[in-house]
Amino acid sequence: MHYWVRASPADFAGAIPQPRSGHTAINIGKSKVVVFGGLIDKKFLSDITVYDIENKLWFQPECTGSGSDGQVGPSPRAFHVAVAIDCHMFIFGGRSGGRRHANAMLGDFWVLDTDIWQWSELTSFGDIPSARDFAAASAIGNSKIVMFGGWDGKKWLSDVYILDTSTVFDMTLEWRELAVLGAMPPPRCGHTATMVEKRLLVYGGRGGGGPIMADLWALKGLIEEGQAPTARCGHTVTSGGLHLLLFGGHGTGGWLSRYDVYYNDCVVLDRVSVQWKRLATTNEPPVARAYHSMTSIGSRYLLFGGFDGKSTYGDLWWLVPEDDPIAKRVTAPPPKAIHENQDASMTSMEKERQMQEDAVSELQKRIGISVSISNPNAKKIVDELEDTELLELASKFIGEGALSNKEAVQALRDHWSKSSPKSIQLKELSPLLRDYKHCVTRIKE
C-alpha cells in the first residue's frame, strides 16, 4: 500500500524550483537529483536546480563552460532528453523559444559534469540524429545511451540510435543508427523508453495522425500487456527496484470530445514478468497532469511540476509506502471527541479552552499547518505590536496615522472576522495565521 503525501516545506531546505513542465529531472547516483529546463507561460527555461538527497537541500549551482555561441550551457528548452552516466548529465535536442530557435527543434548535444558543474557542448559524427523534441532515451549500463523516436517538426519518428559515451573526454562522440529486425513500434513522440535488463521498453506516446497509444514494446518485439494503462503521452516511467512506476500523462477524450484527458493514476510494470498492475493508494492523489517529472529517492518517489491543459504546477509530492514516517501525516488519528458525560462536568472555562483547541485542530486539518499551543519548547510568538508585516497590512487597510497601532490591528481583525474565506487575499494569509495563533495562545495563558 502506498500513500500520496503533498511535500511539506519542512521536507526541504533551500528554494524549490519554480513551476514548469516539459523539464527533466534525473538521478545522479544516489546523491542528487538534477532538474533542467522546461516551460512556463510560453517561456522556455535553461536553469539548473539540484536536490541534495543526503542534506535534503535544494540549490542552484553556479555553472561554467560554454558552447559555440559563447553562452554558458544549453539554450533554454523543453521536451528534450536527459540521461545520466556516472556524474555526467547528457542533454540532447528539445524545443527552444529563443529568437534564433523560436518554436524550433534542436539537435545540439551537451554534457554537464556534476562534480564541478561545468557544461561542454559536444561534437558528434557518424549517424547523427535529426533535430527533434519529445524523444525518449535511456542509459545502457554505465557507458551507452539509446534514444528512440520523437518529432522533427514535420513527422513522427521511429528510429533508434546508440551512443557510446566512453570517448566523452575527447569531446567527440559517434552516433550509430541501429538496424532493427522484425516488427517496429509505430512512429511516435511523447512516449517513454526505459532499459530493463537487456531490453528497451517503450510505452505510449502520440503517433502519426495524432492517436495516443497504449502499446508496450521491447526492442525485440511486442510484449503481452496484461492490464495495460490507458493510451497516453507526457507521462513518466521511473525505476524503483524490481518495478517501473508509470504516473500521469494525457490522452484524448474520445471522438465526442475536443479536450484531452489528464491522468493521475499509478501503474506498476514488473521487470521480471513484464506485466502491468495498478498501485494501490488510499488517499487523494495529486492533481492530474502531464510533462512533469518523477524521480526515485530510496523507497520514495518525488513528483514535481507538470501541466494539466490550463495550469503549470510547481508543487512537490512524495509517493511513499505505508511504513514510511511521512505516511503518518495522512494516517494520524483525529482528535478524540468529548463525551457527553465529560462535557457535563466541565467548567465554563474548560469548555471555552476545549472550543479553542477544536478550532485550532480544524485550522490544522483545513490548511495543513501546525498551530501548536501546548508545546513548551515552541518558538516564542511575536507580539502583534512587534509584527512588522501585520502592522504594515493594518496601516494600508486603515490608513496611516488614522489610528494607533493597537486600534489598527483590532480594526483589521474586525475586517477579517466579517470576510468570507474567498475574499481574503493570499498576501494576508501569513499575518492572519500568526495573529490567530497569538490570540489562541493568549486565551490559553
Coordinates of C-alpha atoms in Angstrom, one line a residue:
M1 CA 0.0 0.0 0.0
H2 CA 1.2 3.5 -0.8
Y3 CA 0.1 7.0 0.0
W4 CA 0.3 10.3 -1.8
V5 CA 1.5 13.0 0.6
R6 CA 2.0 16.6 -0.5
A7 CA 5.5 17.6 0.2
S8 CA 5.9 19.9 3.2
P9 CA 8.2 22.9 3.3
A10 CA 9.8 21.1 6.3
D11 CA 10.9 18.3 4.0
F12 CA 13.4 20.5 2.2
A13 CA 15.8 23.4 2.8
G14 CA 16.6 25.9 0.1
A15 CA 14.4 27.3 -2.7
I16 CA 12.5 24.7 -4.7
P17 CA 12.4 25.1 -8.5
Q18 CA 9.8 27.4 -10.0
P19 CA 6.7 25.8 -11.7
R20 CA 7.4 24.3 -15.1
S21 CA 6.6 21.4 -17.4
G22 CA 8.5 19.6 -20.1
H23 CA 11.6 19.7 -18.0
T24 CA 13.9 16.7 -17.0
A25 CA 14.8 15.5 -13.5
I26 CA 17.4 12.8 -13.3
N27 CA 19.2 11.0 -10.5
I28 CA 23.0 11.4 -10.4
G29 CA 24.0 8.2 -8.5
K30 CA 22.3 8.2 -5.0
S31 CA 23.5 11.7 -4.0
K32 CA 21.4 14.2 -6.0
V33 CA 18.6 14.9 -8.5
V34 CA 19.3 17.5 -11.2
V35 CA 16.3 19.4 -12.7
F36 CA 17.0 21.2 -16.0
G37 CA 15.0 23.3 -18.4
G38 CA 11.2 23.3 -19.0
L39 CA 8.5 25.7 -20.0
I40 CA 6.1 28.0 -18.1
D41 CA 3.7 30.6 -19.7
K42 CA 5.4 30.1 -23.1
K43 CA 8.8 30.9 -21.6
F44 CA 11.5 28.3 -22.1
L45 CA 14.0 27.8 -19.2
S46 CA 17.6 26.8 -19.0
D47 CA 18.2 26.9 -15.3
I48 CA 19.7 24.1 -13.2
T49 CA 18.3 23.3 -9.8
V50 CA 19.7 20.4 -7.7
Y51 CA 18.3 18.4 -4.8
D52 CA 21.0 17.2 -2.4
I53 CA 19.4 13.9 -1.2
E54 CA 21.6 13.5 1.9
N55 CA 21.1 17.1 3.2
K56 CA 17.5 17.4 1.9
L57 CA 18.6 20.7 0.3
W58 CA 17.6 22.4 -3.0
F59 CA 20.2 24.7 -4.5
Q60 CA 21.2 26.3 -7.8
P61 CA 24.9 25.6 -8.7
E62 CA 27.0 28.2 -10.5
C63 CA 27.8 26.5 -13.7
T64 CA 30.7 27.3 -16.1
G65 CA 31.6 26.3 -19.6
S66 CA 30.2 27.5 -22.9
G67 CA 29.2 26.3 -26.4
S68 CA 29.6 27.7 -29.9
D69 CA 27.5 30.8 -29.2
G70 CA 29.6 31.7 -26.2
Q71 CA 26.7 31.3 -23.7
V72 CA 27.1 29.2 -20.5
G73 CA 25.3 25.9 -21.1
P74 CA 22.5 24.9 -23.5
S75 CA 19.9 27.4 -24.7
P76 CA 16.5 27.5 -23.0
R77 CA 14.5 24.4 -24.0
A78 CA 11.8 21.9 -23.1
F79 CA 10.8 18.4 -24.2
H80 CA 14.5 17.4 -24.5
V81 CA 16.1 14.1 -23.4
A82 CA 18.4 13.9 -20.4
V83 CA 20.4 10.8 -19.4
A84 CA 22.9 10.3 -16.5
I85 CA 26.1 8.4 -17.0
D86 CA 28.2 8.4 -13.8
C87 CA 28.5 12.0 -12.7
H88 CA 27.6 13.3 -16.2
M89 CA 24.2 14.5 -17.4
F90 CA 23.8 14.3 -21.2
I91 CA 21.3 16.6 -22.9
F92 CA 20.0 16.2 -26.5
G93 CA 17.5 18.1 -28.6
G94 CA 14.3 19.6 -27.4
R95 CA 12.4 22.7 -28.4
S96 CA 13.6 26.2 -27.7
G97 CA 11.9 29.6 -27.5
G98 CA 14.9 31.8 -28.1
R99 CA 14.9 34.2 -31.0
R100 CA 17.2 32.0 -33.0
H101 CA 15.2 28.9 -32.4
A102 CA 11.6 30.2 -31.9
N103 CA 9.5 27.0 -31.5
A104 CA 12.2 25.2 -33.5
M105 CA 13.6 21.6 -33.0
L106 CA 17.1 21.4 -31.5
G107 CA 19.8 18.9 -32.4
D108 CA 22.6 20.1 -30.2
F109 CA 24.3 17.8 -27.7
W110 CA 25.6 18.8 -24.2
V111 CA 27.2 17.2 -21.2
L112 CA 27.2 18.6 -17.6
D113 CA 29.9 17.4 -15.2
T114 CA 28.0 17.5 -11.9
D115 CA 31.2 17.1 -9.9
I116 CA 32.5 20.6 -11.0
W117 CA 29.2 21.9 -12.6
Q118 CA 30.8 22.5 -16.0
W119 CA 28.9 22.4 -19.3
S120 CA 30.5 21.3 -22.5
E121 CA 29.0 21.3 -26.0
L122 CA 29.9 18.0 -27.7
T123 CA 30.8 17.5 -31.4
S124 CA 29.1 14.4 -32.9
F125 CA 29.8 12.4 -36.0
G126 CA 28.5 9.2 -37.6
D127 CA 24.8 8.7 -38.0
I128 CA 23.8 11.9 -36.4
P129 CA 20.1 12.1 -35.3
S130 CA 18.0 14.8 -36.8
A131 CA 16.9 17.7 -34.5
R132 CA 13.8 16.6 -32.5
D133 CA 11.7 17.0 -29.4
F134 CA 9.6 14.6 -27.4
A135 CA 12.1 11.8 -27.9
A136 CA 12.9 9.3 -25.2
A137 CA 16.3 7.9 -24.1
S138 CA 17.8 5.7 -21.5
A139 CA 21.2 4.6 -20.3
I140 CA 22.6 1.2 -21.3
G141 CA 24.8 0.1 -18.4
N142 CA 27.3 2.8 -17.5
S143 CA 28.6 3.9 -20.9
K144 CA 26.0 3.9 -23.6
I145 CA 22.8 5.9 -24.4
V146 CA 19.9 4.6 -26.5
M147 CA 17.3 7.0 -28.0
F148 CA 14.1 6.2 -29.7
G149 CA 11.5 8.3 -31.7
G150 CA 10.4 11.9 -31.3
W151 CA 9.1 14.7 -33.6
D152 CA 11.3 16.6 -36.0
G153 CA 8.8 19.3 -36.8
K154 CA 7.4 17.5 -39.9
K155 CA 6.9 13.9 -38.9
W156 CA 6.8 11.4 -36.1
L157 CA 10.0 9.2 -35.8
S158 CA 10.7 5.6 -35.0
D159 CA 14.4 5.5 -35.4
V160 CA 16.8 4.0 -32.8
Y161 CA 20.2 5.5 -32.1
I162 CA 23.1 4.2 -29.9
L163 CA 25.8 6.5 -28.5
D164 CA 29.0 5.3 -26.7
T165 CA 29.9 7.9 -24.2
S166 CA 33.3 6.4 -23.3
T167 CA 35.0 9.0 -25.6
V168 CA 33.3 11.9 -23.9
F169 CA 36.6 13.3 -22.7
D170 CA 37.7 13.8 -26.3
M171 CA 34.6 16.0 -26.8
T172 CA 33.7 13.9 -29.9
L173 CA 31.1 11.2 -29.9
E174 CA 29.9 8.8 -32.6
W175 CA 26.2 8.1 -33.0
R176 CA 25.1 4.8 -34.6
E177 CA 21.6 4.2 -36.0
L178 CA 20.6 0.8 -35.0
A179 CA 19.2 -1.6 -37.7
V180 CA 16.3 -3.3 -36.1
L181 CA 14.8 -6.6 -37.5
G182 CA 11.2 -7.7 -37.1
A183 CA 8.3 -5.6 -36.2
M184 CA 8.9 -1.9 -35.2
P185 CA 6.8 0.3 -33.0
P186 CA 4.9 2.8 -35.0
P187 CA 6.5 6.3 -35.1
R188 CA 5.7 8.4 -32.1
C189 CA 6.6 11.2 -29.7
G190 CA 5.9 11.9 -26.0
H191 CA 6.5 8.3 -25.1
T192 CA 8.9 6.8 -22.5
A193 CA 11.8 4.5 -23.1
T194 CA 13.3 2.6 -20.3
M195 CA 16.1 0.0 -20.2
V196 CA 15.1 -3.2 -18.3
E197 CA 17.9 -5.7 -18.1
K198 CA 18.8 -6.1 -21.8
R199 CA 15.6 -4.7 -23.3
L200 CA 14.4 -1.2 -24.1
L201 CA 10.8 -0.9 -23.1
V202 CA 8.8 1.7 -25.0
Y203 CA 5.3 2.7 -23.8
G204 CA 2.6 5.1 -25.1
G205 CA 3.1 8.4 -26.9
R206 CA 1.3 10.1 -29.8
G207 CA 1.7 8.7 -33.2
G208 CA 1.2 9.5 -36.9
G209 CA -2.1 11.3 -37.5
G210 CA -2.4 12.1 -33.8
P211 CA -3.7 9.0 -32.0
I212 CA -2.4 8.5 -28.5
M213 CA -1.2 5.0 -27.9
A214 CA -1.3 2.4 -25.1
D215 CA 1.1 -0.2 -26.5
L216 CA 4.1 -1.6 -24.8
W217 CA 7.1 -2.7 -26.9
A218 CA 10.5 -4.2 -26.2
L219 CA 13.3 -3.8 -28.7
K220 CA 12.8 -7.4 -29.8
G221 CA 9.0 -7.2 -30.3
L222 CA 5.6 -6.6 -28.8
I223 CA 5.1 -7.8 -25.2
E224 CA 2.0 -9.1 -23.6
E225 CA 0.4 -6.0 -21.9
G226 CA -1.6 -7.5 -19.1
Q227 CA -3.9 -4.8 -17.7
A228 CA -2.1 -2.0 -19.6
P229 CA -2.6 1.7 -18.8
T230 CA -4.8 3.7 -21.0
A231 CA -3.3 5.4 -24.0
R232 CA -1.3 8.5 -23.1
C233 CA 1.7 10.6 -23.6
G234 CA 3.6 13.1 -21.4
H235 CA 3.7 10.5 -18.6
T236 CA 6.7 9.4 -16.6
V237 CA 8.2 5.9 -16.0
T238 CA 10.5 5.7 -13.0
S239 CA 12.7 2.8 -12.0
G240 CA 12.2 1.5 -8.5
G241 CA 14.0 -1.7 -7.8
L242 CA 12.2 -4.6 -9.4
H243 CA 9.4 -2.4 -10.7
L244 CA 8.8 0.5 -13.1
L245 CA 6.3 3.1 -11.9
L246 CA 4.2 4.9 -14.5
F247 CA 2.4 8.1 -13.4
G248 CA 0.2 10.7 -15.1
G249 CA 0.2 11.8 -18.7
H250 CA -2.7 12.8 -21.0
G251 CA -4.8 11.2 -23.7
T252 CA -7.7 12.1 -25.9
G253 CA -11.2 12.4 -24.5
G254 CA -12.6 10.2 -27.3
W255 CA -14.3 11.1 -30.6
L256 CA -17.1 13.1 -28.9
S257 CA -14.6 15.4 -27.0
R258 CA -12.3 18.1 -28.2
Y259 CA -10.3 18.1 -25.0
D260 CA -7.5 15.9 -23.7
V261 CA -7.9 13.8 -20.6
Y262 CA -5.2 14.1 -17.9
Y263 CA -4.3 11.3 -15.6
N264 CA -3.0 10.9 -12.0
D265 CA -3.0 7.1 -11.8
C266 CA -0.1 5.0 -10.7
V267 CA 0.6 1.8 -12.7
V268 CA 3.5 -0.6 -12.0
L269 CA 5.3 -2.7 -14.5
D270 CA 7.0 -5.8 -13.0
R271 CA 10.5 -6.1 -14.5
V272 CA 10.5 -9.9 -14.4
S273 CA 7.0 -10.8 -15.6
V274 CA 6.7 -7.6 -17.7
Q275 CA 3.1 -7.4 -16.5
W276 CA 1.2 -4.2 -15.5
K277 CA -0.7 -3.8 -12.3
R278 CA -2.3 -0.8 -10.5
L279 CA -0.5 0.6 -7.5
A280 CA -2.9 0.8 -4.6
T281 CA -3.1 4.3 -2.9
T282 CA -5.6 5.0 -0.2
N283 CA -5.8 8.8 -0.1
E284 CA -6.4 11.7 -2.6
P285 CA -3.6 11.8 -5.2
P286 CA -2.1 15.0 -6.7
V287 CA -4.0 16.8 -9.5
A288 CA -3.9 15.0 -12.8
R289 CA -1.1 16.3 -15.0
A290 CA 1.4 15.6 -17.8
Y291 CA 5.0 16.7 -18.7
H292 CA 6.0 16.6 -15.0
S293 CA 9.0 14.7 -13.5
M294 CA 9.1 11.8 -11.1
T295 CA 12.3 10.6 -9.5
S296 CA 13.0 7.8 -7.1
I297 CA 14.8 8.6 -3.8
G298 CA 15.3 5.4 -1.9
S299 CA 11.9 3.9 -1.3
R300 CA 10.2 7.2 -2.0
Y301 CA 9.2 8.9 -5.3
L302 CA 9.3 12.6 -5.7
L303 CA 6.8 14.3 -8.1
F304 CA 7.4 17.8 -9.4
G305 CA 5.6 20.2 -11.7
G306 CA 3.7 19.4 -14.8
F307 CA 0.8 20.9 -16.8
D308 CA -2.9 20.0 -16.9
G309 CA -4.1 21.8 -20.0
K310 CA -4.7 25.0 -18.0
S311 CA -2.2 25.4 -15.3
T312 CA 1.6 24.8 -14.9
Y313 CA 2.3 23.4 -11.5
G314 CA 5.2 23.9 -9.1
D315 CA 4.1 21.6 -6.3
L316 CA 6.1 18.7 -4.9
W317 CA 4.6 15.4 -3.8
W318 CA 6.0 12.3 -2.1
L319 CA 4.7 8.9 -3.0
V320 CA 5.7 6.6 -0.1
P321 CA 5.0 3.1 1.3
E322 CA 2.7 2.9 4.3
D323 CA 5.5 2.2 6.7
D324 CA 7.4 5.4 5.7
P325 CA 7.4 8.1 8.5
I326 CA 6.0 10.6 6.1
A327 CA 2.8 8.5 5.6
K328 CA 1.9 9.2 9.2
R329 CA 0.9 12.7 8.2
V330 CA -2.2 11.4 6.5
T331 CA -2.8 8.4 8.8
A332 CA -2.6 10.2 12.2
P333 CA -5.8 9.6 14.3
P334 CA -8.2 12.5 14.6
P335 CA -8.6 14.3 17.9
K336 CA -10.8 12.4 20.4
A337 CA -14.3 13.6 20.7
I338 CA -15.6 14.9 24.0
H339 CA -18.2 12.5 25.5
E340 CA -21.5 13.9 26.9
N341 CA -20.7 12.8 30.5
Q342 CA -17.3 14.5 30.4
D343 CA -18.9 17.7 29.0
A344 CA -21.4 17.9 31.9
S345 CA -18.5 18.0 34.4
M346 CA -16.5 20.7 32.6
T347 CA -16.4 24.2 33.9
S348 CA -17.3 27.1 31.5
M349 CA -13.6 28.0 31.4
E350 CA -12.7 24.4 30.4
K351 CA -15.4 24.3 27.7
E352 CA -14.0 27.6 26.3
R353 CA -10.5 26.1 26.2
Q354 CA -11.8 22.9 24.5
M355 CA -13.6 25.0 21.9
Q356 CA -10.3 26.9 21.2
E357 CA -8.4 23.6 20.9
D358 CA -11.1 22.3 18.5
A359 CA -10.8 25.5 16.4
V360 CA -7.0 25.0 16.2
S361 CA -7.4 21.4 15.2
E362 CA -9.8 22.4 12.5
L363 CA -7.4 25.0 11.2
Q364 CA -4.6 22.4 11.1
K365 CA -6.8 20.0 9.2
R366 CA -8.0 22.5 6.6
I367 CA -4.8 24.3 5.7
G368 CA -2.2 21.6 6.6
I369 CA -0.1 23.7 9.0
S370 CA 0.9 23.3 12.6
V371 CA -0.6 25.7 15.1
S372 CA 0.7 24.2 18.3
I373 CA -0.5 25.9 21.5
S374 CA 0.9 23.5 24.1
N375 CA 4.5 22.8 23.2
P376 CA 6.7 24.5 25.9
N377 CA 9.7 24.3 23.6
A378 CA 7.9 26.1 20.7
K379 CA 9.4 29.3 19.3
K380 CA 8.1 32.4 21.1
I381 CA 5.3 34.1 19.3
V382 CA 6.0 37.7 18.3
D383 CA 3.6 40.3 19.9
E384 CA 1.2 41.8 17.4
L385 CA 2.5 45.3 18.1
E386 CA 6.0 44.0 17.1
D387 CA 4.8 42.1 14.0
T388 CA 6.1 44.4 11.2
E389 CA 4.1 42.6 8.4
L390 CA 0.9 42.7 10.4
L391 CA 1.3 46.4 11.2
E392 CA 2.1 47.3 7.6
L393 CA -1.0 45.4 6.4
A394 CA -3.1 47.1 9.1
S395 CA -1.8 50.6 8.1
K396 CA -2.5 50.0 4.4
F397 CA -6.0 48.8 5.2
I398 CA -6.9 51.5 7.8
G399 CA -4.8 54.3 6.5
E400 CA -1.5 55.6 8.1
G401 CA -1.9 57.9 11.1
A402 CA -5.7 57.4 11.4
L403 CA -5.5 55.1 14.5
S404 CA -2.9 53.8 16.9
N405 CA -1.2 50.6 16.1
K406 CA -3.3 48.6 18.6
E407 CA -6.5 50.1 17.2
A408 CA -5.4 49.5 13.6
V409 CA -4.7 45.8 14.4
Q410 CA -8.1 45.4 16.0
A411 CA -9.8 47.1 13.0
L412 CA -8.0 44.6 10.8
R413 CA -9.2 41.7 12.9
D414 CA -12.8 43.0 12.7
H415 CA -12.4 43.1 8.9
W416 CA -11.2 39.5 8.8
S417 CA -14.0 38.3 11.1
K418 CA -16.6 39.7 8.7
S419 CA -14.8 38.5 5.5
S420 CA -15.6 35.3 3.6
P421 CA -12.6 32.9 3.1
K422 CA -12.5 33.6 -0.7
S423 CA -12.3 37.4 -0.2
I424 CA -9.1 37.2 1.9
Q425 CA -6.1 37.9 -0.3
L426 CA -3.1 35.5 -0.4
K427 CA -0.8 38.2 1.0
E428 CA -3.0 38.5 4.1
L429 CA -2.8 34.8 4.9
S430 CA 0.6 34.7 6.7
P431 CA -0.1 37.6 9.1
L432 CA -3.6 36.3 9.7
L433 CA -2.4 32.9 10.8
R434 CA 0.3 34.4 13.1
D435 CA -2.3 36.7 14.6
Y436 CA -4.7 33.8 15.1
K437 CA -2.0 31.7 16.8
H438 CA -1.2 34.7 19.0
C439 CA -4.8 35.2 20.0
V440 CA -5.3 31.5 20.8
T441 CA -2.1 31.3 22.9
R442 CA -3.2 34.4 24.9
I443 CA -6.5 32.7 25.7
K444 CA -4.7 29.6 26.8
E445 CA -2.5 31.6 29.1

